[in-house]
Amino acid sequence: MTKNEIADVLNEIGTLLELQGENPFKVRAYQTGARALEAVEEAELSRLIAEGKLGTIKGFGEALVQKITELHTTGKLEYFEKLKASIEPGLAEMLHIPGLGPKKIIVLKKQLGVTSIAALTEACHAGKVAGLDGFGEKTQEKILAGIKNREAYCRRHLWWDAWEVAQPIVAGLRALQQVQRAEAAGSLRRGADTIGDLDFLVAATEFEPIVQWFVAMPGVKEVTAQGKTKASVRFESGLQADLRIVPEDQFVFALHHFTGSKDHNVQMRQRALARGLSMSEWGLVPAEGEGTAKEKAENNALRTAANTEVELFAALGLTFIPPELREGLGEIEAAERGELPHLIELKDVRGAWHNHTTASDGRNTLAEMTAAAQALGWEYFGVADHSKSSFQAKGLSEERLEKQIAEIKALNASKKFTTHVFSGTECDILPDGQLDFDDALLAQLDYVVASVHNVFTQDEATMTARIIRAIENSHTTMLGHLTGRLLLRREGYKVDAGKVIDAAIANRVIIELNASPWRLDMDWRHWRKAAERGLMCAINPDAHETAGLEHVRAGINAARKGWLTKAHVLNTRSREEVEHVFAARR
Ligand code: DGT
Ligand code: CA
Ligand code: CA
Ligand code: ZN
């Protein structure tokens, strides 16, 4: 197990112990242990374990040393398995309801015998929760609202999570002997930020074995539909997946149909009709004459042939429309005029700026993060740890930031990595719009990401004025996560995006497209217009660990949905060009 995976286990042990009502010291030992572990480099950890010297690290008592060693060497921990089994799973689930912490959950269990969300809902409806010490009517209402939100949120999944499930399935389908072509379609292929269900499309010589393979995939909890040409399953995670199998000559039409979106499909069908054609999942056929669209599509003489989507679009006088643009938002008109943009691609990215290290709330050291950036082939990499007001995220004091600036200078001078490290900060925007550090310190940095991290409850006008004031500060290089939303978890704070975009353009401040899969903020819907008006975009993974750097891929999806090209995105520039942009701002 890697150190971050071990730290996850330690944190989870802490939470489970809390739910058991264990004493706070014991709980905290696991939480601080997890933090201490993150500050140790991977190679160092292996060495300390091999030499039996793990106990020399501050914060690691005997019990922790034993558990970390067991996890590191075997990938498992008996103590953890037993602990998990001893606690009702419903209790841990309740932790996801806003306003419910371990202390309240223990009271609910002891006083009302509530150990599941269903039982909790019932207890709230019966008014029993309001009567408990430390709860009251307001808390009861908040819990009920939280449960309702959670149900709605549970129906969809983050693009990243869905993609991780879908990839091996596509590979598995393609490996089947009868399969000629296989693709994931639907909102996943369109790069949407959340996904309702997965849609797989297969062309095959024989259908039965494909259906059999699909319903028997690992992780399938329930088969919700099964037929000759289709099947639907639900995985243990709650994610559902549809499979559709077609003959090869229909594949491209079905792929286009099941990629969607509905709006795009409706407009495409209208366009076909205007040309005397009928477009469906079965094919493109004459609208006039006897028989259904399906019957006509089965007649070679009537059907328009297309082997690729390029040919399908061409049959309607259009250039190829990338799936991310198929939202019915003007892409068909642009394709007709041959004016679709050449969208940015993952391979165009040369680096990114909003990233954290163990100096604040990251889980990998500066050297580990830089090595990971280098492994991705990045030319540069920016460190923007939290500022002092974000104390819950171990925000850096002035002194610690100055130390980090020196550390980064030394690292660059050492030429240990080919990747250049930019020295920045994710500087809190204080409630009145001032930045968290003074000008003299900010001037020593290569760049400043300014973000809102507290007092989310301000009204829209106040929040907008607050952010604009930060944008007007000449040290601000880019604005972090515009709304602070967490997809499927919490709404963003209220802010007038149009006014903020205007201010950013006027002050030549970059707006971030936060690529963290649960943020994707600023939302893709704003980008097209903003970029046309001259707004510069920076795609930032907001990585808190080495693996987080790869989240740039999710940001690329959102950027493509926002019609962005290489020219709109700072990450595609060389190091020298970036330095020039940063300097020009000041
Ligand atoms: P999702 O799953 O909610 O994230 O969104 P999609 O777009 O993946 O929707 P889904 O899975 O219901 O269907 C996949 C595509 O199939 C959809 O984008 C368009 C097409 N489609 C499915 N049902 C209909 C329909 O009733 N009418 C039309 N026009 N298209 C449909
Ligand atoms: Ca879908
Ligand atoms: Ca579907
Ligand atoms: Zn942030």
PDB file of N, CA, C and O and ligand atoms in Angstrom, residues 354 356 386 426 451-453 481 514 519 542, ligand 4:
ATOM      1  N   HIS A 354      -2.495  25.485  -9.701  1.00  0.00           N
ATOM      2  CA  HIS A 354      -3.139  25.394  -8.380  1.00  0.00           C
ATOM      3  C   HIS A 354      -2.987  23.974  -7.850  1.00  0.00           C
ATOM      4  O   HIS A 354      -3.738  23.075  -8.221  1.00  0.00           O
ATOM      5  N   HIS A 356      -1.373  21.646  -4.204  1.00  0.00           N
ATOM      6  CA  HIS A 356      -0.988  21.724  -2.795  1.00  0.00           C
ATOM      7  C   HIS A 356       0.088  20.695  -2.455  1.00  0.00           C
ATOM      8  O   HIS A 356       0.225  19.691  -3.141  1.00  0.00           O
ATOM      9  N   HIS A 386      -2.242  26.770   0.751  1.00  0.00           N
ATOM     10  CA  HIS A 386      -3.194  27.691   1.384  1.00  0.00           C
ATOM     11  C   HIS A 386      -2.493  28.804   2.159  1.00  0.00           C
ATOM     12  O   HIS A 386      -1.352  28.656   2.587  1.00  0.00           O
ATOM     13  N   GLU A 426      -2.279  29.894  -2.826  1.00  0.00           N
ATOM     14  CA  GLU A 426      -3.724  30.016  -2.972  1.00  0.00           C
ATOM     15  C   GLU A 426      -4.150  30.911  -1.833  1.00  0.00           C
ATOM     16  O   GLU A 426      -4.300  30.467  -0.694  1.00  0.00           O
ATOM     17  N   SER A 451      -8.724  32.850  -3.814  1.00  0.00           N
ATOM     18  CA  SER A 451      -9.924  32.011  -3.670  1.00  0.00           C
ATOM     19  C   SER A 451     -10.708  32.366  -2.418  1.00  0.00           C
ATOM     20  O   SER A 451     -10.132  32.773  -1.408  1.00  0.00           O
ATOM     21  N   VAL A 452     -12.013  32.139  -2.496  1.00  0.00           N
ATOM     22  CA  VAL A 452     -12.895  32.286  -1.327  1.00  0.00           C
ATOM     23  C   VAL A 452     -12.989  30.939  -0.617  1.00  0.00           C
ATOM     24  O   VAL A 452     -13.278  29.920  -1.249  1.00  0.00           O
ATOM     25  N   HIS A 453     -12.726  30.948   0.684  1.00  0.00           N
ATOM     26  CA  HIS A 453     -12.787  29.699   1.447  1.00  0.00           C
ATOM     27  C   HIS A 453     -13.646  29.796   2.694  1.00  0.00           C
ATOM     28  O   HIS A 453     -13.786  28.818   3.426  1.00  0.00           O
ATOM     29  N   HIS A 481     -11.498  28.532  -8.163  1.00  0.00           N
ATOM     30  CA  HIS A 481     -12.896  28.052  -8.112  1.00  0.00           C
ATOM     31  C   HIS A 481     -13.957  29.124  -7.850  1.00  0.00           C
ATOM     32  O   HIS A 481     -14.323  29.392  -6.719  1.00  0.00           O
ATOM     33  N   ASN A 514     -11.185  24.958 -12.438  1.00  0.00           N
ATOM     34  CA  ASN A 514     -10.723  23.993 -11.445  1.00  0.00           C
ATOM     35  C   ASN A 514     -11.110  22.599 -11.925  1.00  0.00           C
ATOM     36  O   ASN A 514     -12.288  22.286 -12.095  1.00  0.00           O
ATOM     37  N   ARG A 519     -15.385  19.616  -8.573  1.00  0.00           N
ATOM     38  CA  ARG A 519     -15.567  21.074  -8.695  1.00  0.00           C
ATOM     39  C   ARG A 519     -15.945  21.481 -10.123  1.00  0.00           C
ATOM     40  O   ARG A 519     -17.023  21.960 -10.378  1.00  0.00           O
ATOM     41  N   ASP A 542      -5.975  21.425  -8.847  1.00  0.00           N
ATOM     42  CA  ASP A 542      -6.181  21.586  -7.402  1.00  0.00           C
ATOM     43  C   ASP A 542      -5.746  20.291  -6.704  1.00  0.00           C
ATOM     44  O   ASP A 542      -6.455  19.778  -5.825  1.00  0.00           O
TER      45      ASP A 542
HETATM   46 ZN    ZN B   4      -9.289  26.298  -2.753  1.00  0.00          ZN
END
